[in-house]
PDB file of C-alpha atoms in Angstrom:
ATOM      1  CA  UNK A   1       0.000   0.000   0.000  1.00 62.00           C
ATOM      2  CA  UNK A   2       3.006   2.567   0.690  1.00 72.00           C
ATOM      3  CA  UNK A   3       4.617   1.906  -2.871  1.00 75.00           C
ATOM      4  CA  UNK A   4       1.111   2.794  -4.382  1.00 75.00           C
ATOM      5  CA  UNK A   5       0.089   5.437  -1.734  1.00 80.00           C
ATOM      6  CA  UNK A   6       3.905   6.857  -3.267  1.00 82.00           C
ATOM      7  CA  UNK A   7       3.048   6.443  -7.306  1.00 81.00           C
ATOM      8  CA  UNK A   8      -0.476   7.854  -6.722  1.00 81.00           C
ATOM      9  CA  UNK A   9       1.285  11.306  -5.031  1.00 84.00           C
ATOM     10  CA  UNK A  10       3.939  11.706  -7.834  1.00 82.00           C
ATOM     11  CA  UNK A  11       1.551  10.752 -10.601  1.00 81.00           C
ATOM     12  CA  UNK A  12      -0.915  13.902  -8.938  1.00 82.00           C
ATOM     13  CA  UNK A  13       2.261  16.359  -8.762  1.00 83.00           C
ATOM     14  CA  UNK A  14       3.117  15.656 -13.033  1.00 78.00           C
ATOM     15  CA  UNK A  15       1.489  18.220 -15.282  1.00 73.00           C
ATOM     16  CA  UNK A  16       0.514  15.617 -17.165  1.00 75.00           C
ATOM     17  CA  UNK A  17      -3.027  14.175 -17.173  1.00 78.00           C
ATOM     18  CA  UNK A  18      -2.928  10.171 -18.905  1.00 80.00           C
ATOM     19  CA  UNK A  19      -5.821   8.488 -18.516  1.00 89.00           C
ATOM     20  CA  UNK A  20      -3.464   5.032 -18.474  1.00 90.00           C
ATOM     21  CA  UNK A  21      -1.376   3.585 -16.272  1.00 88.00           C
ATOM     22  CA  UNK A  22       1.108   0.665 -17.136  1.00 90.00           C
ATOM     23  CA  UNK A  23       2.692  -0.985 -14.361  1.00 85.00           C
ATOM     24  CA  UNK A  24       5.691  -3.396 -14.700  1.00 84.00           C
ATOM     25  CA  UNK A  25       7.619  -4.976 -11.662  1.00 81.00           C
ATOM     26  CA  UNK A  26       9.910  -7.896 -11.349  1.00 78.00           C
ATOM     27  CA  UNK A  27       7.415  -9.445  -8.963  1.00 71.00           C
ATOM     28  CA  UNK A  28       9.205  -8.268  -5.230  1.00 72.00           C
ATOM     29  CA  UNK A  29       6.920  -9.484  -2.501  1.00 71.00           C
ATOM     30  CA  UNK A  30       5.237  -5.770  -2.139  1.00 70.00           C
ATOM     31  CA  UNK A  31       4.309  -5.735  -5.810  1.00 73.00           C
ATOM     32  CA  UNK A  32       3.284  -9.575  -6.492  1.00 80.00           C
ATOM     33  CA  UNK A  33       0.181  -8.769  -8.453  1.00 80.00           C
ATOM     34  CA  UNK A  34      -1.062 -11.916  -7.492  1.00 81.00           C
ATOM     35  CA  UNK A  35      -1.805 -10.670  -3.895  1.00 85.00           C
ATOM     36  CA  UNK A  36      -4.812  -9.502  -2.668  1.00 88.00           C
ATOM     37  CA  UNK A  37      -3.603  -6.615  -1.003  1.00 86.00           C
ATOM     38  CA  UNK A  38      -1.662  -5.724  -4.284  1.00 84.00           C
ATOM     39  CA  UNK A  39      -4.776  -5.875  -6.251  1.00 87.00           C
ATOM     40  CA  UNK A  40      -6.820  -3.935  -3.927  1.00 89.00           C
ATOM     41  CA  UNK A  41      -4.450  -0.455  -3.935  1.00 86.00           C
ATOM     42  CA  UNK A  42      -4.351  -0.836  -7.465  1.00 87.00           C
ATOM     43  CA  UNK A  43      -8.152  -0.738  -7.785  1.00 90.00           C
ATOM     44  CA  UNK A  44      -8.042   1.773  -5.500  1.00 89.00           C
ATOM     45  CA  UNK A  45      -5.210   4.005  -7.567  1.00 87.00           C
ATOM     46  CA  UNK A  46      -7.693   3.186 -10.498  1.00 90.00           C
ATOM     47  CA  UNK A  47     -10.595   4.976  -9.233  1.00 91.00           C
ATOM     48  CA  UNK A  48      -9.134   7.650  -7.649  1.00 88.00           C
ATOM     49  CA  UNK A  49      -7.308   8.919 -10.225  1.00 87.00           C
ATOM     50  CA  UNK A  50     -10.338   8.008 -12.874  1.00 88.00           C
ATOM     51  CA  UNK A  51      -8.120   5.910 -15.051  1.00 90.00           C
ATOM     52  CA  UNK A  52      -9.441   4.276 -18.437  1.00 93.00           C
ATOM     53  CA  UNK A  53      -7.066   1.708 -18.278  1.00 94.00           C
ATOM     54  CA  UNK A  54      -4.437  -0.073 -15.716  1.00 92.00           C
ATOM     55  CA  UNK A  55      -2.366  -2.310 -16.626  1.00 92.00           C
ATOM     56  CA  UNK A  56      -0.067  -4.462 -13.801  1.00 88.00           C
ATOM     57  CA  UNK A  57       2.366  -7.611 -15.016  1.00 85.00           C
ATOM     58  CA  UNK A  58       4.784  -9.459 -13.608  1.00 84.00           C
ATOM     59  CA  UNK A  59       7.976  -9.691 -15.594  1.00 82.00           C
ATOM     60  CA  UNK A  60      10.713 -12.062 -14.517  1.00 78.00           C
ATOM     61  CA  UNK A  61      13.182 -11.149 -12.216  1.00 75.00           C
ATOM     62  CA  UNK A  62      15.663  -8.189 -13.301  1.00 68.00           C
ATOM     63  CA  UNK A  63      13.601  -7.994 -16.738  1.00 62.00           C
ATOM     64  CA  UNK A  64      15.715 -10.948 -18.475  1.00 58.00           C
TER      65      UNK A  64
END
């Protein structure tokens, strides 16, 4: 919840109004999209920032 609680205040501080949000981590413990909690703040990023599309995936780890 802090790494998304972080994203969500620099996101509102750009100039720059997207209406998508692409998401790619090498699957750390606090980003495993696969958790519950995970999937939850990024709902929650989703409709408080009124996105049309978020997109979250797991890549392998250190992008290889």
């Amino acid at each position: 919840m802090t790494e998304v609680t972080e994203l969500y205040h620099i996101l509102q501080k750009s100039d720059e109004n997207n209406p998508f949000l692409f998401l790619y981590t090498d699957g750390g413990p606090d980003h495993r999209v696969t958790y519950l909690r995970v999937q939850l703040s990024l709902i929650a990023i989703f409709i408080s920032m009124d996105l049309d599309y978020l997109v979250a995936a797991r890549t392998s780890p250190g992008h290889s």
